[in-house]
Amino acid sequence: TPAQGTQGAQWPLCLAAPCPDSPCAFRQATLKADCVNKPFAQRCHDLETVIEEFPAKELHSIFPWLVESIFGSLDGIIVGWNLRCLQGRTNPTEYSVALDFLDPSGPMMKLVYKLQAEEYRYDFPVSYLPGPVKASIQEQVLPECSLYHNKVQFPSSGGLGLNLALNPFEYYMFYFAISLITQKNSPIAHHISPSNSAYFILVDTYLKCFLPTEGSVLPPPSSNPGGAIPSPTPRSPAVPFTSYGMHHTSLLKRHIAHQPSVNADPASQEIWRSETLLQIFVEMWLHHYSLEMYQKMQSPHVKLEVLHYRLSISSKHHGSPAQSSYQALHAYQESFKPTEEHVLVVRLLVKHLHAFSNSLKPEPLSPSAHSHTASPLEEFKRVVIPRFVQQKLYIFLQHCFGHWPLDASFRAVLEMWLSYLQPWRYAPEKPPQTAELLPRSVSEKWAAFIQENLLMYTKLFVGFLNRALRTDLVSPKNALMVFRVAKVFAQPNLAEMILKGEQLFLEPELVMPHRQHRLFMTPTLSGSFFSSWPPTITDASFKVKSHVYSLEGQDFQYKQMFGTEVRNLVLKLAQLICQAQQTAKSISDHSAETSASHSFFSWFKFTPSEMNGSYTGNDLDEIGQDSIKKTDEYLEKALEYLCQIFKLNEAQLTQMMMKCGTAQDENGKKQLPDCIESEDGLILTPLGRYQMINGLRRFEVQYQGDTELQPIRSYENATLVRLLFRLSSALNERFADQMDVLCSREDFVGRFCRYHLTNPHIIQKIRYSPVLKDRTNQNWGPRISLRFLASYRTLVSLLMMYFIASWFYIGPVGCTFIILLGYFLYAIIMTFFYEGWKPHEH
């Protein structure tokens, strides 16, 4: 609960505690004591009273401690209120109080705005920023995101490292956003749903408040009436930095500079808060990739500038911390593993940004009218996704596609990706009611979005294909993911627009010089919204190429989604889907057959299949008939959608399905891995090895040697096995010639002896195991085998027969005679009617 998380909260290392004798120190000590002694609701009420009654000068020293006690410490030791685990279903009172206290119009934000009016600054350690940002700042290379400009400070004498000087709003949002990362190791109960947590609800609330889809951003509370929220200014000499990107003067700063701060334009204020909130969320949640990857997307002249600066730095500071930061960055990139909760929060951000962008008012017909009537918020909506989100989200998704485990938890990443690919789902217009049951065609107005996000559709689709080819599609959850992707890409007109985008990218560069083209490809996507914009690009082909090269670099070799290579991957996936359908059917048949054949002796934990050493079990046997039915439905629809997207030939699919069917045996129930038959037996193909590794198919593992010498089983008595083997060996050695003569007779006696004395014909087993043919053709001649008497099942069956016979006053001798007589009659009948039946193993 929140009450447990705030105990023992301490001051951040970057901020010195107030004097012990000051009133602020006494008030802070009182609040800390209340964290231990008072209930959570009472503490929040007391904090609200303090915020309302005391001036900003006294609240200034309490603010860092309060933020840390709410969101936890940056090192994750102090949990804070543990908003990620706080849910209304389990803790309704604390849940409601926490949301009210942290609401955009609640006491905490009133404190933020009260301190904001006084232009206080708070230090945030650079060492706790995401790895790439931290490494670049330590290298004295300033990230091009305007969020860090004019904020990096030299450590004071005796300081512990670089800090960012943040205003109260930035400081609060930094802590709020980064708590999703720093607190991810906190224990979370399995029954907690991340989408119902207080943290998730607060993210949604802040997005709706500061990035509204209707109306404008709410003004700050009355504690700062009409006041401006000034940009932070350095408190100490600035560090000499070079920037990743080109420096641009913010139009917002120029706009505010022409007005007194008291009468600042409210529209500019709302844009400042909106832009700051979005930049913090994107930087904290998505900026988790290597610095080299980031620099790969920079323009050539900026790369040369950064390289020249690094060389000058390295020549002056050998062995400096800046050099070691690059080594730490590689380890960070490999160790960064976003959680499912992290991905769900990013998906919430993506969905809201689509709704925010789609709420843009239609452009007026007159260009002059647009230039005078468009508000800063409307302009912000126009560029919010390509300017702030696209680049980092693309690389974040690439990281997830390449590093996420091959299990069903990938569904969270998949849905985030699909949400980004479908902005039309969050458009305000609704489809006609008559067309709700029909697939909704993607409007041509989304062609520009698809072209400007071409890699999101094509390269990540190829990445998903490679993942799908390595997963077990018999699992309903994995089959559902393939179905979801196929269904989205099969929307009418979507594949055609993607193909059009690829054609635009592949058009030859006839108009613009090669070098000039590359310089326009790399806008500063993370800079301020009001930064200077490059000239408007009207050529569609140029736009697509700019998008691709800005994300992947100038030497990127594009792989066409509708090209031959990817089409072959789709055909492999289609073949895998057919095989998974056959496997699911065989599992269903096997489960039904097993349940029907369970006998009274199944509680002894062995089945007839164990008698011949075979294993036919599968971990998927327990998924149930309903799940198998769902798997079949998902795979069938996914195959249908793939055919629509890639115009697959129906004859090819029919041939493929027939090929899958040939792997079944005569009863159509057992599937073998894909293999070819050679002189030495069956040889696995690469597809067959893949099927065995993933458990899709397997050979029926059977003992192919002398049945008398196979290992002692768990359902056999080891002592009896050895004694009976010696007895059988003595009898076989003593009467070998007589048994050969008897079995060579062609009359009824010969057939009767062959039924009992010859070994099983293992020729039938050749198909089910890739063994050498010369080993399967061995024959040990007629012999007696008494090993069946060492089986616990046989012994228990005999004991039960003797026990039942005793009820009818039949003694052991009489019971033995009846058993032998019954079996003799049964053997005569079986010998007379069916000599070709499977030979007896006795």
mmCIF file with all atom_site columns, N, CA, C and O in Angstrom, residues 1-35:
data_model
loop_
_atom_site.group_PDB
_atom_site.id
_atom_site.type_symbol
_atom_site.label_atom_id
_atom_site.label_alt_id
_atom_site.label_comp_id
_atom_site.label_asym_id
_atom_site.label_entity_id
_atom_site.label_seq_id
_atom_site.pdbx_PDB_ins_code
_atom_site.Cartn_x
_atom_site.Cartn_y
_atom_site.Cartn_z
_atom_site.occupancy
_atom_site.B_iso_or_equiv
_atom_site.pdbx_formal_charge
_atom_site.auth_seq_id
_atom_site.auth_comp_id
_atom_site.auth_asym_id
_atom_site.auth_atom_id
_atom_site.pdbx_PDB_model_num
ATOM 1   N N  . THR A 1 1  ? 0.842  -1.189 0.000  1.00 0.00 ? 1  THR A N  1
ATOM 2   C CA . THR A 1 1  ? 0.000  0.000  0.000  1.00 0.00 ? 1  THR A CA 1
ATOM 3   C C  . THR A 1 1  ? 0.871  1.229  0.000  1.00 0.00 ? 1  THR A C  1
ATOM 4   O O  . THR A 1 1  ? 2.055  1.179  0.311  1.00 0.00 ? 1  THR A O  1
ATOM 5   N N  . PRO A 1 2  ? 0.318  2.420  -0.333 1.00 0.00 ? 2  PRO A N  1
ATOM 6   C CA . PRO A 1 2  ? 1.132  3.631  -0.326 1.00 0.00 ? 2  PRO A CA 1
ATOM 7   C C  . PRO A 1 2  ? 1.741  3.920  1.025  1.00 0.00 ? 2  PRO A C  1
ATOM 8   O O  . PRO A 1 2  ? 2.837  4.465  1.122  1.00 0.00 ? 2  PRO A O  1
ATOM 9   N N  . ALA A 1 3  ? 1.035  3.543  2.098  1.00 0.00 ? 3  ALA A N  1
ATOM 10  C CA . ALA A 1 3  ? 1.571  3.827  3.430  1.00 0.00 ? 3  ALA A CA 1
ATOM 11  C C  . ALA A 1 3  ? 2.873  3.087  3.676  1.00 0.00 ? 3  ALA A C  1
ATOM 12  O O  . ALA A 1 3  ? 3.764  3.568  4.360  1.00 0.00 ? 3  ALA A O  1
ATOM 13  N N  . GLN A 1 4  ? 2.995  1.911  3.107  1.00 0.00 ? 4  GLN A N  1
ATOM 14  C CA . GLN A 1 4  ? 4.210  1.133  3.315  1.00 0.00 ? 4  GLN A CA 1
ATOM 15  C C  . GLN A 1 4  ? 5.376  1.686  2.511  1.00 0.00 ? 4  GLN A C  1
ATOM 16  O O  . GLN A 1 4  ? 6.516  1.592  2.913  1.00 0.00 ? 4  GLN A O  1
ATOM 17  N N  . GLY A 1 5  ? 5.088  2.283  1.362  1.00 0.00 ? 5  GLY A N  1
ATOM 18  C CA . GLY A 1 5  ? 6.159  2.697  0.458  1.00 0.00 ? 5  GLY A CA 1
ATOM 19  C C  . GLY A 1 5  ? 6.893  3.933  0.905  1.00 0.00 ? 5  GLY A C  1
ATOM 20  O O  . GLY A 1 5  ? 8.029  4.162  0.508  1.00 0.00 ? 5  GLY A O  1
ATOM 21  N N  . THR A 1 6  ? 6.285  4.812  1.701  1.00 0.00 ? 6  THR A N  1
ATOM 22  C CA . THR A 1 6  ? 6.920  6.079  2.016  1.00 0.00 ? 6  THR A CA 1
ATOM 23  C C  . THR A 1 6  ? 7.747  6.042  3.282  1.00 0.00 ? 6  THR A C  1
ATOM 24  O O  . THR A 1 6  ? 8.347  7.031  3.652  1.00 0.00 ? 6  THR A O  1
ATOM 25  N N  . GLN A 1 7  ? 7.781  4.937  3.958  1.00 0.00 ? 7  GLN A N  1
ATOM 26  C CA . GLN A 1 7  ? 8.564  4.875  5.173  1.00 0.00 ? 7  GLN A CA 1
ATOM 27  C C  . GLN A 1 7  ? 10.046 4.971  4.837  1.00 0.00 ? 7  GLN A C  1
ATOM 28  O O  . GLN A 1 7  ? 10.543 4.321  3.932  1.00 0.00 ? 7  GLN A O  1
ATOM 29  N N  . GLY A 1 8  ? 10.736 5.790  5.623  1.00 0.00 ? 8  GLY A N  1
ATOM 30  C CA . GLY A 1 8  ? 12.190 5.884  5.449  1.00 0.00 ? 8  GLY A CA 1
ATOM 31  C C  . GLY A 1 8  ? 12.616 6.681  4.251  1.00 0.00 ? 8  GLY A C  1
ATOM 32  O O  . GLY A 1 8  ? 13.743 6.563  3.803  1.00 0.00 ? 8  GLY A O  1
ATOM 33  N N  . ALA A 1 9  ? 11.714 7.515  3.640  1.00 0.00 ? 9  ALA A N  1
ATOM 34  C CA . ALA A 1 9  ? 12.102 8.327  2.496  1.00 0.00 ? 9  ALA A CA 1
ATOM 35  C C  . ALA A 1 9  ? 13.194 9.305  2.911  1.00 0.00 ? 9  ALA A C  1
ATOM 36  O O  . ALA A 1 9  ? 13.137 9.904  3.971  1.00 0.00 ? 9  ALA A O  1
ATOM 37  N N  . GLN A 1 10 ? 14.199 9.467  2.044  1.00 0.00 ? 10 GLN A N  1
ATOM 38  C CA . GLN A 1 10 ? 15.323 10.327 2.362  1.00 0.00 ? 10 GLN A CA 1
ATOM 39  C C  . GLN A 1 10 ? 15.488 11.365 1.278  1.00 0.00 ? 10 GLN A C  1
ATOM 40  O O  . GLN A 1 10 ? 14.901 11.279 0.205  1.00 0.00 ? 10 GLN A O  1
ATOM 41  N N  . TRP A 1 11 ? 16.321 12.355 1.580  1.00 0.00 ? 11 TRP A N  1
ATOM 42  C CA . TRP A 1 11 ? 16.582 13.398 0.600  1.00 0.00 ? 11 TRP A CA 1
ATOM 43  C C  . TRP A 1 11 ? 17.389 12.855 -0.563 1.00 0.00 ? 11 TRP A C  1
ATOM 44  O O  . TRP A 1 11 ? 18.261 12.027 -0.394 1.00 0.00 ? 11 TRP A O  1
ATOM 45  N N  . PRO A 1 12 ? 17.098 13.333 -1.791 1.00 0.00 ? 12 PRO A N  1
ATOM 46  C CA . PRO A 1 12 ? 17.943 12.958 -2.923 1.00 0.00 ? 12 PRO A CA 1
ATOM 47  C C  . PRO A 1 12 ? 19.365 13.451 -2.724 1.00 0.00 ? 12 PRO A C  1
ATOM 48  O O  . PRO A 1 12 ? 19.605 14.463 -2.074 1.00 0.00 ? 12 PRO A O  1
ATOM 49  N N  . LEU A 1 13 ? 20.289 12.735 -3.324 1.00 0.00 ? 13 LEU A N  1
ATOM 50  C CA . LEU A 1 13 ? 21.691 13.114 -3.180 1.00 0.00 ? 13 LEU A CA 1
ATOM 51  C C  . LEU A 1 13 ? 21.997 14.458 -3.829 1.00 0.00 ? 13 LEU A C  1
ATOM 52  O O  . LEU A 1 13 ? 22.941 15.146 -3.445 1.00 0.00 ? 13 LEU A O  1
ATOM 53  N N  . CYS A 1 14 ? 21.177 14.832 -4.850 1.00 0.00 ? 14 CYS A N  1
ATOM 54  C CA . CYS A 1 14 ? 21.485 16.037 -5.596 1.00 0.00 ? 14 CYS A CA 1
ATOM 55  C C  . CYS A 1 14 ? 21.009 17.296 -4.893 1.00 0.00 ? 14 CYS A C  1
ATOM 56  O O  . CYS A 1 14 ? 21.218 18.392 -5.377 1.00 0.00 ? 14 CYS A O  1
ATOM 57  N N  . LEU A 1 15 ? 20.317 17.184 -3.759 1.00 0.00 ? 15 LEU A N  1
ATOM 58  C CA . LEU A 1 15 ? 19.780 18.358 -3.096 1.00 0.00 ? 15 LEU A CA 1
ATOM 59  C C  . LEU A 1 15 ? 20.145 18.303 -1.623 1.00 0.00 ? 15 LEU A C  1
ATOM 60  O O  . LEU A 1 15 ? 19.882 17.320 -0.947 1.00 0.00 ? 15 LEU A O  1
ATOM 61  N N  . ALA A 1 16 ? 20.735 19.337 -1.107 1.00 0.00 ? 16 ALA A N  1
ATOM 62  C CA . ALA A 1 16 ? 21.130 19.369 0.295  1.00 0.00 ? 16 ALA A CA 1
ATOM 63  C C  . ALA A 1 16 ? 19.927 19.600 1.179  1.00 0.00 ? 16 ALA A C  1
ATOM 64  O O  . ALA A 1 16 ? 19.015 20.338 0.833  1.00 0.00 ? 16 ALA A O  1
ATOM 65  N N  . ALA A 1 17 ? 19.878 18.949 2.324  1.00 0.00 ? 17 ALA A N  1
ATOM 66  C CA . ALA A 1 17 ? 18.767 19.117 3.258  1.00 0.00 ? 17 ALA A CA 1
ATOM 67  C C  . ALA A 1 17 ? 18.863 20.484 3.909  1.00 0.00 ? 17 ALA A C  1
ATOM 68  O O  . ALA A 1 17 ? 19.940 21.061 4.045  1.00 0.00 ? 17 ALA A O  1
ATOM 69  N N  . PRO A 1 18 ? 17.719 21.047 4.326  1.00 0.00 ? 18 PRO A N  1
ATOM 70  C CA . PRO A 1 18 ? 17.736 22.349 4.972  1.00 0.00 ? 18 PRO A CA 1
ATOM 71  C C  . PRO A 1 18 ? 18.403 22.277 6.338  1.00 0.00 ? 18 PRO A C  1
ATOM 72  O O  . PRO A 1 18 ? 18.645 21.212 6.897  1.00 0.00 ? 18 PRO A O  1
ATOM 73  N N  . CYS A 1 19 ? 18.650 23.462 6.888  1.00 0.00 ? 19 CYS A N  1
ATOM 74  C CA . CYS A 1 19 ? 19.287 23.545 8.207  1.00 0.00 ? 19 CYS A CA 1
ATOM 75  C C  . CYS A 1 19 ? 18.418 22.871 9.255  1.00 0.00 ? 19 CYS A C  1
ATOM 76  O O  . CYS A 1 19 ? 17.201 23.067 9.278  1.00 0.00 ? 19 CYS A O  1
ATOM 77  N N  . PRO A 1 20 ? 18.998 22.077 10.165 1.00 0.00 ? 20 PRO A N  1
ATOM 78  C CA . PRO A 1 20 ? 18.194 21.336 11.132 1.00 0.00 ? 20 PRO A CA 1
ATOM 79  C C  . PRO A 1 20 ? 17.356 22.233 12.023 1.00 0.00 ? 20 PRO A C  1
ATOM 80  O O  . PRO A 1 20 ? 16.321 21.808 12.528 1.00 0.00 ? 20 PRO A O  1
ATOM 81  N N  . ASP A 1 21 ? 17.798 23.503 12.232 1.00 0.00 ? 21 ASP A N  1
ATOM 82  C CA . ASP A 1 21 ? 17.071 24.378 13.141 1.00 0.00 ? 21 ASP A CA 1
ATOM 83  C C  . ASP A 1 21 ? 16.020 25.230 12.450 1.00 0.00 ? 21 ASP A C  1
ATOM 84  O O  . ASP A 1 21 ? 15.301 25.981 13.117 1.00 0.00 ? 21 ASP A O  1
ATOM 85  N N  . SER A 1 22 ? 15.911 25.120 11.121 1.00 0.00 ? 22 SER A N  1
ATOM 86  C CA . SER A 1 22 ? 14.971 25.970 10.397 1.00 0.00 ? 22 SER A CA 1
ATOM 87  C C  . SER A 1 22 ? 13.555 25.421 10.517 1.00 0.00 ? 22 SER A C  1
ATOM 88  O O  . SER A 1 22 ? 13.357 24.231 10.740 1.00 0.00 ? 22 SER A O  1
ATOM 89  N N  . PRO A 1 23 ? 12.537 26.294 10.351 1.00 0.00 ? 23 PRO A N  1
ATOM 90  C CA . PRO A 1 23 ? 11.148 25.818 10.363 1.00 0.00 ? 23 PRO A CA 1
ATOM 91  C C  . PRO A 1 23 ? 10.872 24.802 9.261  1.00 0.00 ? 23 PRO A C  1
ATOM 92  O O  . PRO A 1 23 ? 10.082 23.877 9.449  1.00 0.00 ? 23 PRO A O  1
ATOM 93  N N  . CYS A 1 24 ? 11.526 24.950 8.120  1.00 0.00 ? 24 CYS A N  1
ATOM 94  C CA . CYS A 1 24 ? 11.324 23.994 7.022  1.00 0.00 ? 24 CYS A CA 1
ATOM 95  C C  . CYS A 1 24 ? 11.771 22.598 7.438  1.00 0.00 ? 24 CYS A C  1
ATOM 96  O O  . CYS A 1 24 ? 11.106 21.606 7.132  1.00 0.00 ? 24 CYS A O  1
ATOM 97  N N  . ALA A 1 25 ? 12.912 22.545 8.148  1.00 0.00 ? 25 ALA A N  1
ATOM 98  C CA . ALA A 1 25 ? 13.405 21.243 8.582  1.00 0.00 ? 25 ALA A CA 1
ATOM 99  C C  . ALA A 1 25 ? 12.452 20.614 9.592  1.00 0.00 ? 25 ALA A C  1
ATOM 100 O O  . ALA A 1 25 ? 12.197 19.402 9.559  1.00 0.00 ? 25 ALA A O  1
ATOM 101 N N  . PHE A 1 26 ? 11.930 21.435 10.497 1.00 0.00 ? 26 PHE A N  1
ATOM 102 C CA . PHE A 1 26 ? 10.989 20.911 11.482 1.00 0.00 ? 26 PHE A CA 1
ATOM 103 C C  . PHE A 1 26 ? 9.706  20.399 10.805 1.00 0.00 ? 26 PHE A C  1
ATOM 104 O O  . PHE A 1 26 ? 9.188  19.342 11.146 1.00 0.00 ? 26 PHE A O  1
ATOM 105 N N  . ARG A 1 27 ? 9.234  21.170 9.812  1.00 0.00 ? 27 ARG A N  1
ATOM 106 C CA . ARG A 1 27 ? 8.015  20.753 9.111  1.00 0.00 ? 27 ARG A CA 1
ATOM 107 C C  . ARG A 1 27 ? 8.269  19.471 8.316  1.00 0.00 ? 27 ARG A C  1
ATOM 108 O O  . ARG A 1 27 ? 7.422  18.587 8.249  1.00 0.00 ? 27 ARG A O  1
ATOM 109 N N  . GLN A 1 28 ? 9.424  19.384 7.721  1.00 0.00 ? 28 GLN A N  1
ATOM 110 C CA . GLN A 1 28 ? 9.742  18.167 6.957  1.00 0.00 ? 28 GLN A CA 1
ATOM 111 C C  . GLN A 1 28 ? 9.846  16.960 7.873  1.00 0.00 ? 28 GLN A C  1
ATOM 112 O O  . GLN A 1 28 ? 9.365  15.872 7.541  1.00 0.00 ? 28 GLN A O  1
ATOM 113 N N  . ALA A 1 29 ? 10.468 17.142 9.049  1.00 0.00 ? 29 ALA A N  1
ATOM 114 C CA . ALA A 1 29 ? 10.565 16.036 10.001 1.00 0.00 ? 29 ALA A CA 1
ATOM 115 C C  . ALA A 1 29 ? 9.183  15.609 10.481 1.00 0.00 ? 29 ALA A C  1
ATOM 116 O O  . ALA A 1 29 ? 8.916  14.412 10.663 1.00 0.00 ? 29 ALA A O  1
ATOM 117 N N  . THR A 1 30 ? 8.291  16.586 10.647 1.00 0.00 ? 30 THR A N  1
ATOM 118 C CA . THR A 1 30 ? 6.922  16.256 11.057 1.00 0.00 ? 30 THR A CA 1
ATOM 119 C C  . THR A 1 30 ? 6.212  15.450 9.989  1.00 0.00 ? 30 THR A C  1
ATOM 120 O O  . THR A 1 30 ? 5.528  14.453 10.273 1.00 0.00 ? 30 THR A O  1
ATOM 121 N N  . LEU A 1 31 ? 6.377  15.857 8.726  1.00 0.00 ? 31 LEU A N  1
ATOM 122 C CA . LEU A 1 31 ? 5.735  15.126 7.624  1.00 0.00 ? 31 LEU A CA 1
ATOM 123 C C  . LEU A 1 31 ? 6.301  13.716 7.501  1.00 0.00 ? 31 LEU A C  1
ATOM 124 O O  . LEU A 1 31 ? 5.567  12.767 7.217  1.00 0.00 ? 31 LEU A O  1
ATOM 125 N N  . LYS A 1 32 ? 7.603  13.568 7.712  1.00 0.00 ? 32 LYS A N  1
ATOM 126 C CA . LYS A 1 32 ? 8.194  12.230 7.649  1.00 0.00 ? 32 LYS A CA 1
ATOM 127 C C  . LYS A 1 32 ? 7.646  11.343 8.760  1.00 0.00 ? 32 LYS A C  1
ATOM 128 O O  . LYS A 1 32 ? 7.378  10.158 8.565  1.00 0.00 ? 32 LYS A O  1
ATOM 129 N N  . ALA A 1 33 ? 7.472  11.923 9.948  1.00 0.00 ? 33 ALA A N  1
ATOM 130 C CA . ALA A 1 33 ? 6.901  11.147 11.046 1.00 0.00 ? 33 ALA A CA 1
ATOM 131 C C  . ALA A 1 33 ? 5.470  10.757 10.753 1.00 0.00 ? 33 ALA A C  1
ATOM 132 O O  . ALA A 1 33 ? 5.028  9.651  11.087 1.00 0.00 ? 33 ALA A O  1
ATOM 133 N N  . ASP A 1 34 ? 4.742  11.650 10.105 1.00 0.00 ? 34 ASP A N  1
ATOM 134 C CA . ASP A 1 34 ? 3.356  11.330 9.741  1.00 0.00 ? 34 ASP A CA 1
ATOM 135 C C  . ASP A 1 34 ? 3.298  10.168 8.756  1.00 0.00 ? 34 ASP A C  1
ATOM 136 O O  . ASP A 1 34 ? 2.326  9.420  8.731  1.00 0.00 ? 34 ASP A O  1
ATOM 137 N N  . CYS A 1 35 ? 4.337  10.029 7.919  1.00 0.00 ? 35 CYS A N  1
ATOM 138 C CA . CYS A 1 35 ? 4.360  8.921  6.951  1.00 0.00 ? 35 CYS A CA 1
ATOM 139 C C  . CYS A 1 35 ? 4.334  7.572  7.651  1.00 0.00 ? 35 CYS A C  1
ATOM 140 O O  . CYS A 1 35 ? 3.910  6.572  7.069  1.00 0.00 ? 35 CYS A O  1
#
